[in-house]
Coordinates of C-alpha atoms and ligand atoms in Angstrom, one line a residue:
M1 CA -18.2 -5.0 -4.1
L2 CA -17.8 -4.2 -0.4
K3 CA -20.9 -5.9 0.8
D4 CA -21.2 -9.1 2.8
R5 CA -17.4 -9.3 2.9
S6 CA -15.0 -10.4 5.6
I7 CA -12.6 -7.5 5.9
L8 CA -9.4 -6.9 8.0
V9 CA -8.6 -3.3 8.9
T10 CA -5.1 -2.9 10.2
G11 CA -4.8 0.2 12.4
G12 CA -8.6 0.2 12.7
A13 CA -8.5 1.7 16.2
G14 CA -6.7 4.8 14.8
F15 CA -8.1 8.1 13.6
I16 CA -8.9 7.2 10.0
G17 CA -9.2 3.4 10.6
S18 CA -12.0 3.9 13.1
H19 CA -14.0 6.0 10.7
L20 CA -13.4 3.4 8.0
A21 CA -14.8 0.7 10.4
D22 CA -17.9 2.9 10.9
R23 CA -18.6 2.9 7.2
L24 CA -17.8 -0.8 6.6
L25 CA -19.6 -2.3 9.5
P26 CA -23.2 -2.2 8.7
E27 CA -22.7 -4.3 5.5
N28 CA -19.6 -6.4 6.2
K29 CA -17.9 -8.4 8.8
V30 CA -15.0 -6.4 10.2
T31 CA -11.9 -7.5 12.0
V32 CA -9.6 -4.8 13.4
L33 CA -6.0 -5.6 14.2
D34 CA -4.2 -2.9 16.2
N35 CA -1.4 -2.7 18.7
F36 CA -2.9 0.5 20.3
S37 CA 0.3 2.4 20.0
S38 CA -1.7 5.4 18.9
G39 CA -5.1 3.9 18.4
R40 CA -7.8 4.0 21.1
R41 CA -10.2 1.2 22.2
E42 CA -12.9 3.8 22.9
F43 CA -13.1 4.7 19.1
L44 CA -14.5 1.2 18.6
T45 CA -16.7 1.0 21.8
P46 CA -20.0 1.0 19.8
Y47 CA -19.0 -2.3 18.1
L48 CA -17.3 -4.3 20.9
E49 CA -20.5 -6.3 21.5
T50 CA -21.5 -6.5 17.8
P51 CA -21.4 -10.1 16.3
D52 CA -20.0 -8.9 13.0
F53 CA -17.1 -7.2 14.7
E54 CA -13.8 -8.7 16.0
L55 CA -10.9 -6.8 17.7
I56 CA -7.5 -8.4 17.7
E57 CA -4.8 -6.7 19.8
A58 CA -1.6 -7.6 18.0
D59 CA 1.4 -6.1 16.3
L60 CA 2.0 -6.3 12.6
L61 CA 5.6 -7.3 13.3
D62 CA 4.1 -10.6 14.7
A63 CA 3.8 -12.5 11.4
D64 CA 1.9 -15.5 13.0
A65 CA -0.8 -13.3 14.5
L66 CA -1.2 -11.6 11.1
E67 CA -1.6 -14.9 9.4
I68 CA -4.3 -16.0 11.9
A69 CA -6.1 -12.7 11.5
L70 CA -6.1 -13.0 7.7
K71 CA -7.5 -16.5 7.4
G72 CA -10.8 -16.4 5.6
K73 CA -10.7 -12.7 4.8
D74 CA -11.8 -11.2 1.4
F75 CA -10.1 -7.9 1.7
V76 CA -7.5 -6.0 3.7
F77 CA -7.5 -2.3 4.4
H78 CA -3.9 -1.7 5.6
L79 CA -3.8 1.5 7.6
A80 CA -1.5 0.7 10.5
A81 CA 1.7 2.6 10.3
N82 CA 3.8 5.1 12.2
P83 CA 2.4 8.4 10.6
D84 CA 4.8 10.8 12.4
V85 CA 6.8 12.4 9.6
R86 CA 9.1 14.2 12.1
L87 CA 10.2 11.1 13.9
G88 CA 12.4 9.9 11.0
A89 CA 15.0 12.6 11.7
E90 CA 15.5 11.3 15.2
D91 CA 15.0 7.6 14.8
T92 CA 15.9 6.1 11.4
R93 CA 14.5 2.6 12.1
V94 CA 11.0 3.4 13.1
H95 CA 9.5 3.8 9.6
L96 CA 11.6 1.0 8.2
E97 CA 10.1 -1.4 10.8
Q98 CA 6.6 0.0 11.3
N99 CA 5.8 0.8 7.7
I100 CA 8.0 -1.2 5.4
M101 CA 8.5 -4.4 7.4
A102 CA 4.9 -4.2 8.6
T103 CA 3.6 -3.9 5.0
Y104 CA 5.9 -6.8 3.9
N105 CA 4.4 -8.9 6.7
V106 CA 0.8 -8.1 5.6
L107 CA 1.6 -9.0 2.0
E108 CA 3.4 -12.2 3.0
A109 CA 0.5 -13.2 5.2
M110 CA -1.9 -12.5 2.3
R111 CA 0.2 -14.6 0.0
K112 CA 0.2 -17.5 2.4
T113 CA -3.5 -17.3 3.2
G114 CA -4.7 -16.6 -0.4
V115 CA -6.2 -13.2 0.4
R116 CA -6.0 -11.3 -2.9
R117 CA -7.1 -7.7 -2.4
I118 CA -5.5 -4.9 -0.4
A119 CA -6.1 -1.1 0.0
F120 CA -3.2 0.9 1.3
T121 CA -3.0 4.4 2.8
S122 CA -0.1 6.2 1.3
T123 CA 0.7 9.9 1.4
S124 CA 1.4 13.0 -0.5
T125 CA 4.9 12.9 0.9
V126 CA 5.9 10.3 -1.6
Y127 CA 6.1 13.1 -4.2
G128 CA 8.7 15.0 -2.2
E129 CA 9.0 18.6 -3.4
A130 CA 7.1 18.1 -6.6
K131 CA 7.8 20.5 -9.4
V132 CA 4.2 20.2 -10.7
V133 CA 1.5 21.5 -8.4
P134 CA -1.3 20.4 -8.2
T135 CA 0.6 17.1 -8.4
P136 CA -0.9 14.3 -10.4
E137 CA -0.4 10.6 -9.7
D138 CA 1.9 10.1 -12.7
F139 CA 4.4 12.8 -11.6
G140 CA 7.9 11.6 -11.3
P141 CA 10.6 10.9 -10.5
L142 CA 9.3 10.4 -6.9
M143 CA 12.0 11.8 -4.6
P144 CA 10.6 11.9 -1.0
I145 CA 12.4 14.2 1.4
S146 CA 11.4 12.4 4.7
L147 CA 12.1 8.9 5.8
Y148 CA 8.3 8.5 6.3
G149 CA 7.7 9.4 2.7
A150 CA 10.4 7.0 1.6
S151 CA 9.0 4.2 3.6
K152 CA 5.5 4.7 2.1
L153 CA 6.9 4.8 -1.4
S154 CA 8.7 1.5 -0.6
C155 CA 5.4 0.1 0.6
E156 CA 3.8 1.1 -2.7
A157 CA 6.5 -0.6 -4.6
L158 CA 6.2 -3.8 -2.6
I159 CA 2.4 -3.8 -3.0
S160 CA 2.5 -3.3 -6.8
S161 CA 5.2 -6.0 -7.2
Y162 CA 3.3 -8.5 -5.0
C163 CA 0.2 -7.8 -7.1
H164 CA 1.9 -8.6 -10.3
T165 CA 3.9 -11.6 -9.0
F166 CA 1.1 -13.3 -7.0
K167 CA -2.0 -12.2 -8.9
M168 CA -3.2 -9.8 -6.2
Q169 CA -5.1 -6.5 -6.6
S170 CA -4.5 -3.2 -4.9
W171 CA -5.7 0.3 -4.3
I172 CA -3.1 2.8 -3.2
F173 CA -4.3 6.1 -1.8
R174 CA -2.0 9.1 -1.6
F175 CA -3.7 11.3 1.1
A176 CA -3.4 15.0 1.6
N177 CA -3.7 16.0 5.2
I178 CA -6.8 14.4 6.7
V179 CA -8.6 16.1 9.6
G180 CA -11.6 15.6 11.8
E181 CA -13.2 14.0 14.8
R182 CA -11.0 11.6 16.7
G183 CA -7.8 13.1 15.3
T184 CA -4.9 12.4 17.7
H185 CA -2.0 14.1 15.9
G186 CA -1.2 16.8 13.4
V187 CA -1.4 20.6 13.3
L188 CA -4.9 21.0 14.7
V189 CA -4.3 18.9 17.8
D190 CA -1.0 20.6 18.3
F191 CA -2.5 24.1 18.1
I192 CA -5.5 23.3 20.3
R193 CA -3.3 21.7 23.0
K194 CA -0.9 24.7 23.0
L195 CA -3.8 27.2 23.1
H196 CA -5.4 25.4 26.0
A197 CA -2.1 25.6 27.9
N198 CA -1.5 29.2 27.0
P199 CA -4.3 31.2 25.3
K200 CA -2.1 34.2 24.8
E201 CA 0.7 32.8 22.7
L202 CA 1.0 30.1 20.1
E203 CA 4.2 28.5 18.9
I204 CA 4.0 27.8 15.1
L205 CA 6.6 25.4 13.7
G206 CA 8.4 26.9 10.6
S207 CA 7.5 30.2 9.0
G208 CA 3.7 29.7 9.0
E209 CA 3.8 30.0 5.2
Q210 CA 3.8 26.3 4.5
R211 CA 0.7 25.7 2.2
K212 CA -1.1 22.4 2.2
S213 CA -4.4 20.8 1.3
Y214 CA -6.8 19.4 4.0
L215 CA -9.7 16.9 3.7
E216 CA -12.3 16.0 6.2
V217 CA -12.0 12.4 7.4
K218 CA -15.5 11.1 6.6
D219 CA -15.1 12.5 3.1
C220 CA -11.7 10.7 2.9
V221 CA -13.3 7.3 3.8
K222 CA -16.0 7.9 1.2
A223 CA -13.3 8.5 -1.4
M224 CA -11.5 5.3 -0.5
L225 CA -14.6 3.2 -0.8
H226 CA -15.6 4.9 -4.0
C227 CA -12.2 4.0 -5.6
V228 CA -12.5 0.4 -4.5
E229 CA -16.0 0.2 -5.9
H230 CA -15.2 1.9 -9.2
S231 CA -11.7 1.0 -10.3
N232 CA -10.5 -2.5 -11.3
D233 CA -6.8 -2.4 -12.5
E234 CA -4.2 -4.6 -11.0
T235 CA -2.8 -1.7 -9.0
N236 CA -5.0 1.4 -8.7
V237 CA -3.3 4.6 -7.5
F238 CA -5.3 7.7 -6.5
N239 CA -4.6 11.0 -4.9
I240 CA -7.2 11.9 -2.2
G241 CA -7.5 15.5 -1.1
S242 CA -9.4 18.7 -1.6
C243 CA -9.2 21.2 -4.5
D244 CA -7.3 23.9 -2.6
S245 CA -4.7 24.6 0.1
L246 CA -4.1 27.1 2.9
D247 CA -1.2 28.2 5.0
V248 CA -0.4 27.4 8.6
T249 CA -0.9 30.9 9.8
R250 CA -4.4 30.9 8.4
I251 CA -5.0 27.6 10.3
A252 CA -3.8 29.3 13.5
D253 CA -6.3 32.1 12.8
I254 CA -9.2 29.6 12.4
V255 CA -8.3 27.6 15.5
A256 CA -8.0 30.7 17.6
A257 CA -11.3 32.1 16.3
R258 CA -13.1 28.8 16.9
M259 CA -11.8 28.8 20.4
G260 CA -13.1 32.3 21.0
L261 CA -9.6 33.7 21.4
S262 CA -8.4 37.1 20.1
D263 CA -5.0 38.8 20.2
V264 CA -3.1 35.5 20.3
K265 CA 0.6 36.3 19.7
Y266 CA 2.2 33.9 17.2
R267 CA 5.8 32.8 17.8
Y268 CA 7.3 31.3 14.6
T269 CA 10.2 28.8 15.1
G270 CA 11.5 29.7 11.6
G271 CA 13.0 26.3 11.2
I272 CA 15.0 25.3 8.1
D273 CA 14.0 27.4 5.0
G274 CA 10.7 28.1 6.8
R275 CA 9.9 24.4 7.1
G276 CA 8.3 23.1 10.4
W277 CA 10.8 20.2 10.6
K278 CA 13.3 18.3 8.5
G279 CA 11.3 16.6 5.8
D280 CA 8.4 19.1 5.9
V281 CA 7.2 19.7 2.4
K282 CA 6.4 23.4 2.1
V283 CA 3.8 23.3 -0.6
M284 CA 1.4 20.3 -1.0
L285 CA -1.6 20.3 -3.3
L286 CA -2.6 17.1 -5.0
S287 CA -4.3 16.9 -8.4
I288 CA -7.6 15.1 -7.8
E289 CA -8.7 15.0 -11.5
K290 CA -8.3 11.2 -11.6
I291 CA -10.6 10.5 -8.8
K292 CA -13.0 13.2 -9.9
R293 CA -13.3 11.4 -13.3
L294 CA -14.4 8.3 -11.3
G295 CA -17.3 10.3 -9.8
W296 CA -16.0 11.5 -6.4
T297 CA -15.6 15.1 -5.5
P298 CA -14.7 16.6 -2.0
L299 CA -17.7 17.9 -0.1
C300 CA -15.9 21.1 0.8
G301 CA -12.6 23.0 0.6
S302 CA -9.7 23.1 3.0
V303 CA -11.0 26.0 5.1
E304 CA -14.4 24.3 5.7
A305 CA -12.7 21.0 6.4
I306 CA -10.4 22.7 9.0
E307 CA -13.3 24.6 10.6
A308 CA -15.4 21.5 10.9
A309 CA -12.5 19.5 12.3
V310 CA -11.7 22.2 14.9
D311 CA -15.3 22.1 16.1
A312 CA -15.2 18.3 16.4
L313 CA -11.8 18.3 18.1
L314 CA -12.5 21.0 20.7
P315 CA -14.5 18.7 23.1
E316 CA -12.0 15.9 22.5
V317 CA -8.5 17.5 22.9
E318 CA -7.3 18.5 26.3
Ligands
NAD9 P1 -3.2 6.7 13.5 O1 -1.9 6.8 14.2 O2 -4.4 7.3 14.2 O3 -3.6 5.3 13.1 C1 -2.6 4.2 13.0 C2 -3.1 3.0 13.7 O4 -2.2 1.9 13.5 C3 -3.2 3.2 15.2 O5 -4.4 2.8 15.7 C4 -2.0 2.4 15.8 O6 -2.3 2.0 17.1 C5 -1.9 1.3 14.7 N1 -0.6 0.7 14.6 C6 0.6 1.4 14.4 N2 1.6 0.5 14.3 C7 1.1 -0.7 14.4 C8 1.6 -2.0 14.4 N3 2.9 -2.2 14.2 N4 0.8 -3.1 14.6 C9 -0.5 -2.9 14.7 N5 -1.1 -1.7 14.8 C10 -0.3 -0.6 14.6 O7 -3.0 7.4 12.1 P2 -4.0 7.9 11.0 O8 -3.9 9.4 10.8 O9 -5.3 7.3 11.2 O10 -3.4 7.3 9.7 C11 -3.8 6.1 9.1 C12 -3.0 5.8 7.9 O11 -3.1 6.9 6.9 C13 -1.5 5.7 8.1 O12 -1.0 4.6 7.3 C14 -0.9 7.0 7.7 O13 0.4 6.9 7.3 C15 -1.8 7.4 6.5 N6 -1.9 8.8 6.3 C16 -2.5 9.6 7.2 C17 -2.6 11.0 6.9 C18 -3.3 11.9 7.9 O14 -3.4 13.1 7.6 N7 -3.8 11.5 9.0 C19 -2.1 11.5 5.8 C20 -1.4 10.6 4.9 C21 -1.4 9.3 5.1

């Protein structure tokens, strides 16, 4: 299905978006729209001179630019967002604007230009503190505990209602933590930066006991494309993650070992109930039975994903 198509990737200069562009480009025409708030031009350097590639520097809050970018497209991968969960506790507008309003603008521009299919990157945080772990897609009620999670759940609701009302089709992906090459944020980048600055001591947000699931970014992109190719409901919702989880202290051990450091002293901030920040979900493991039934399984577990990601990030993170 994703062959010889004209595809718009919002946020395509970002961490996951640039890996998605890598996978889509050989067989499709790809337009990336990005405002470079966290994305980097260098992630797309190999394609800048490629005839099947176009880069539009624009903001999703600019509805006219979006409409121009969408004209003639067959499919939208909508990844652009503010992914910083912590920010919501300090700035209550950022996720409203960058996630909800931005997604509304994408959907409106699709409606006006007749583009019918959208894939959207949602998150495990829509589940809040789920009582069922591993958490399946039909768990409810969905009660996010961060403004970021709330904004992504709102986006999901907008997307499914646009699909029904305007005969569109969507794929909604609820990601676990995605790690790997070109990562610019998250626990691994944080630990590597801190250990570069001080190899003797590492500040760990929360109690270190928060347990989450991690998936390697290329595997994540494969899973997204697999779902688009193999599911065909009006709105298709899939968890994407690995089969297991690990805690933050174990991640610190792996990062320190991969950096060749020993006897690093860990300093835990403790936080609220051991959380790293307000809105930090302490235990996250997604059920991936639904996507497995479709024929995709993760290539490795969380530990291997973290190890590979640290090795890829060490030459990149200063
Ligand atoms: P990222 O910050 O690397 O990528 C986001 C991209 O969107 C960046 O290139 C940024 O410049 C661009 N962008 C942001 N706001 C924009 C705007 N208003 N207009 C145009 N461009 C804009 O983040 P990522 O980790 O690659 O995440 C991609 C998507 O996956 C996001 O929607 C995020 O919420 C979701 N997600 C990521 C993870 C993860 O672990 N990385 C987990 C769950 C969900």
